[in-house]
Amino acid sequence: MSRRYDSRTTIFSPEGRLYQVEYAMEAIGHAGTCLGILANDGVLLAAERRNIHKLLDEVFFSEKIYKLNEYLLQYQEPIPCEQLVTALCDIKQAYTQFGGKRPFGVSLLYIGWDKHYGFQLYQSDPSGNYGGWKATCIGNNSAAAVSMLKQDYKEGEMTLKSALALAIKVLNKTMDVSKLSAE
């Protein structure tokens, strides 16, 4: 039955579902594990580094993000973290709404600092939804990792050092490898 409704992103199924968005969300579960922990003195990001494709070139490059520079030029200060997250999620959401486009199969963790709210951690999904978090995880085995983070996160007491210890513990228990390395 879903065959008629999963060819286009803008057609809802009778149950009110957008299958293309659901497929993009499912793809995230196959990605490498990435977790973020908000601490009193910063934000820690830890990620599984895996290259499952032997022919994949690991050359990294980045394109200049003009939105950041435009804001800096106009207001003479860096763009607030939540404002940047909102702008990027608006783009992600637009890809679920207009014909001829498919949702990004990407969930992101954003970290930032601004003078009003201090350190911040946000997570977004392919639908363009986002939220602020104290600790979260995306990717493979993220449900188990989030459960452990809920159990072991100590609000108000978390430093970067204790966040690192927690991240190593969570990744060690939830990743599908027998040994963690600093790499």
Tab-separated table of C-alpha atoms in Angstrom:
chain	number	residue	atom	x	y	z
A	1	MET	CA	0.000	0.000	0.000
A	2	SER	CA	2.818	2.404	0.784
A	3	ARG	CA	4.166	2.097	-2.772
A	4	ARG	CA	1.872	4.876	-4.034
A	5	TYR	CA	2.892	7.267	-1.289
A	6	ASP	CA	6.639	6.814	-1.056
A	7	SER	CA	7.633	8.035	-4.506
A	8	ARG	CA	7.122	11.705	-3.672
A	9	THR	CA	8.024	13.618	-0.559
A	10	THR	CA	4.965	15.853	-0.629
A	11	ILE	CA	2.275	13.167	-0.679
A	12	PHE	CA	0.968	12.009	2.675
A	13	SER	CA	-0.205	8.429	3.160
A	14	PRO	CA	-3.756	7.855	4.468
A	15	GLU	CA	-2.215	7.597	7.968
A	16	GLY	CA	-0.676	11.067	7.554
A	17	ARG	CA	2.887	9.827	7.085
A	18	LEU	CA	5.618	11.036	4.754
A	19	TYR	CA	7.467	7.850	3.873
A	20	GLN	CA	10.480	9.592	2.345
A	21	VAL	CA	11.098	11.385	5.652
A	22	GLU	CA	10.731	8.094	7.528
A	23	TYR	CA	13.242	6.434	5.180
A	24	ALA	CA	15.710	9.280	5.795
A	25	MET	CA	15.242	8.897	9.573
A	26	GLU	CA	15.847	5.162	9.286
A	27	ALA	CA	19.080	5.746	7.345
A	28	ILE	CA	20.490	7.702	10.282
A	29	GLY	CA	20.322	4.572	12.416
A	30	HIS	CA	22.928	2.995	10.138
A	31	ALA	CA	25.406	5.871	10.470
A	32	GLY	CA	28.304	6.039	12.878
A	33	THR	CA	27.536	6.881	16.484
A	34	CYS	CA	27.915	10.523	17.526
A	35	LEU	CA	27.095	11.896	20.952
A	36	GLY	CA	27.107	15.304	22.573
A	37	ILE	CA	27.228	16.187	26.256
A	38	LEU	CA	26.637	19.670	27.654
A	39	ALA	CA	28.974	20.471	30.558
A	40	ASN	CA	29.349	23.503	32.809
A	41	ASP	CA	32.617	24.475	31.117
A	42	GLY	CA	31.903	23.473	27.507
A	43	VAL	CA	30.294	20.945	25.203
A	44	LEU	CA	31.820	17.589	24.349
A	45	LEU	CA	31.290	15.846	21.012
A	46	ALA	CA	32.456	12.268	20.551
A	47	ALA	CA	32.017	10.285	17.363
A	48	GLU	CA	32.760	6.901	15.947
A	49	ARG	CA	35.200	7.247	13.110
A	50	ARG	CA	34.570	4.566	10.600
A	51	ASN	CA	35.251	4.313	6.926
A	52	ILE	CA	33.308	1.334	5.672
A	53	HIS	CA	34.108	2.035	2.037
A	54	LYS	CA	37.681	1.102	1.164
A	55	LEU	CA	37.649	3.295	-1.945
A	56	LEU	CA	36.342	6.401	-0.173
A	57	ASP	CA	38.858	9.219	-0.240
A	58	GLU	CA	39.177	10.766	3.206
A	59	VAL	CA	40.069	14.217	1.934
A	60	PHE	CA	38.062	16.747	3.849
A	61	PHE	CA	37.160	20.124	2.502
A	62	SER	CA	34.752	22.751	3.632
A	63	GLU	CA	32.927	25.382	1.732
A	64	LYS	CA	32.625	28.820	3.232
A	65	ILE	CA	29.297	29.317	4.932
A	66	TYR	CA	28.121	32.701	3.712
A	67	LYS	CA	25.192	32.985	6.124
A	68	LEU	CA	27.626	33.200	9.046
A	69	ASN	CA	29.712	35.886	7.395
A	70	GLU	CA	26.667	37.891	6.295
A	71	TYR	CA	25.390	37.977	9.869
A	72	LEU	CA	28.827	38.911	11.209
A	73	LEU	CA	29.175	41.696	8.650
A	74	GLN	CA	25.689	43.073	9.306
A	75	TYR	CA	25.573	42.871	13.123
A	76	GLN	CA	29.293	42.893	14.023
A	77	GLU	CA	28.881	39.784	16.197
A	78	PRO	CA	28.644	36.033	15.577
A	79	ILE	CA	25.249	34.561	14.778
A	80	PRO	CA	23.514	33.078	17.858
A	81	CYS	CA	23.614	29.282	17.838
A	82	GLU	CA	19.847	28.742	17.894
A	83	GLN	CA	19.336	31.215	15.055
A	84	LEU	CA	21.822	29.310	12.892
A	85	VAL	CA	20.203	25.974	13.775
A	86	THR	CA	16.777	27.392	12.880
A	87	ALA	CA	18.033	28.650	9.504
A	88	LEU	CA	19.619	25.290	8.625
A	89	CYS	CA	16.555	23.347	9.779
A	90	ASP	CA	14.300	25.573	7.668
A	91	ILE	CA	16.320	24.446	4.639
A	92	LYS	CA	16.079	20.794	5.711
A	93	GLN	CA	12.324	21.145	6.226
A	94	ALA	CA	11.862	22.753	2.803
A	95	TYR	CA	13.289	19.611	1.203
A	96	THR	CA	10.407	17.627	2.729
A	97	GLN	CA	7.810	20.038	1.384
A	98	PHE	CA	8.576	20.826	-2.238
A	99	GLY	CA	8.180	18.434	-5.142
A	100	GLY	CA	11.260	17.171	-6.918
A	101	LYS	CA	13.357	17.214	-3.746
A	102	ARG	CA	14.110	14.529	-1.190
A	103	PRO	CA	14.846	14.984	2.495
A	104	PHE	CA	18.456	15.063	3.583
A	105	GLY	CA	19.253	11.721	5.190
A	106	VAL	CA	21.178	13.589	7.855
A	107	SER	CA	20.804	14.222	11.555
A	108	LEU	CA	23.196	16.767	13.022
A	109	LEU	CA	24.517	17.758	16.422
A	110	TYR	CA	25.240	21.478	16.704
A	111	ILE	CA	27.284	23.039	19.475
A	112	GLY	CA	27.774	26.691	20.180
A	113	TRP	CA	28.128	29.466	22.687
A	114	ASP	CA	26.593	32.904	22.881
A	115	LYS	CA	26.570	35.626	25.505
A	116	HIS	CA	22.882	35.154	26.336
A	117	TYR	CA	22.598	31.375	26.810
A	118	GLY	CA	26.193	30.202	27.211
A	119	PHE	CA	27.084	26.744	25.925
A	120	GLN	CA	24.405	25.001	23.858
A	121	LEU	CA	23.802	21.614	22.255
A	122	TYR	CA	21.149	21.042	19.588
A	123	GLN	CA	20.099	18.039	17.524
A	124	SER	CA	18.179	18.095	14.243
A	125	ASP	CA	16.660	15.334	12.135
A	126	PRO	CA	15.891	15.031	8.393
A	127	SER	CA	12.415	16.526	8.808
A	128	GLY	CA	13.885	19.814	10.020
A	129	ASN	CA	12.796	19.336	13.639
A	130	TYR	CA	15.355	20.367	16.213
A	131	GLY	CA	15.682	20.644	19.957
A	132	GLY	CA	18.109	21.663	22.661
A	133	TRP	CA	19.691	18.872	24.713
A	134	LYS	CA	21.852	18.347	27.801
A	135	ALA	CA	23.107	15.057	26.362
A	136	THR	CA	22.067	13.143	23.254
A	137	CYS	CA	23.227	10.629	20.685
A	138	ILE	CA	22.550	9.967	17.010
A	139	GLY	CA	23.490	7.085	14.756
A	140	ASN	CA	23.918	3.390	15.359
A	141	ASN	CA	22.635	2.159	18.769
A	142	SER	CA	21.546	5.689	19.690
A	143	ALA	CA	18.555	4.490	21.746
A	144	ALA	CA	20.810	2.478	24.071
A	145	ALA	CA	23.281	5.361	24.294
A	146	VAL	CA	20.559	7.897	25.137
A	147	SER	CA	19.257	5.543	27.817
A	148	MET	CA	22.724	5.364	29.391
A	149	LEU	CA	23.145	9.130	29.145
A	150	LYS	CA	19.813	9.638	30.938
A	151	GLN	CA	20.926	7.318	33.689
A	152	ASP	CA	24.457	8.683	34.217
A	153	TYR	CA	24.196	12.403	33.354
A	154	LYS	CA	24.628	14.509	36.500
A	155	GLU	CA	23.036	17.904	35.952
A	156	GLY	CA	24.960	20.787	37.476
A	157	GLU	CA	27.996	18.593	38.235
A	158	MET	CA	29.107	17.827	34.668
A	159	THR	CA	32.561	19.123	33.696
A	160	LEU	CA	34.318	18.423	30.407
A	161	LYS	CA	36.501	15.877	32.189
A	162	SER	CA	33.504	13.972	33.581
A	163	ALA	CA	31.706	14.352	30.222
A	164	LEU	CA	34.683	12.711	28.499
A	165	ALA	CA	34.602	9.808	30.959
A	166	LEU	CA	30.851	9.417	30.400
A	167	ALA	CA	31.256	9.564	26.603
A	168	ILE	CA	33.933	6.858	26.656
A	169	LYS	CA	31.764	4.672	28.904
A	170	VAL	CA	28.686	5.095	26.686
A	171	LEU	CA	30.551	4.533	23.420
A	172	ASN	CA	32.375	1.533	24.854
A	173	LYS	CA	29.090	-0.141	25.813
A	174	THR	CA	27.083	0.774	22.711
A	175	MET	CA	29.509	0.589	19.789
A	176	ASP	CA	29.864	-2.619	17.811
A	177	VAL	CA	33.634	-2.815	18.288
A	178	SER	CA	35.643	-4.530	20.961
A	179	LYS	CA	38.249	-1.828	21.538
A	180	LEU	CA	38.044	1.977	21.521
A	181	SER	CA	40.984	4.072	20.441
A	182	ALA	CA	41.657	7.782	20.739
A	183	GLU	CA	41.322	8.037	16.980
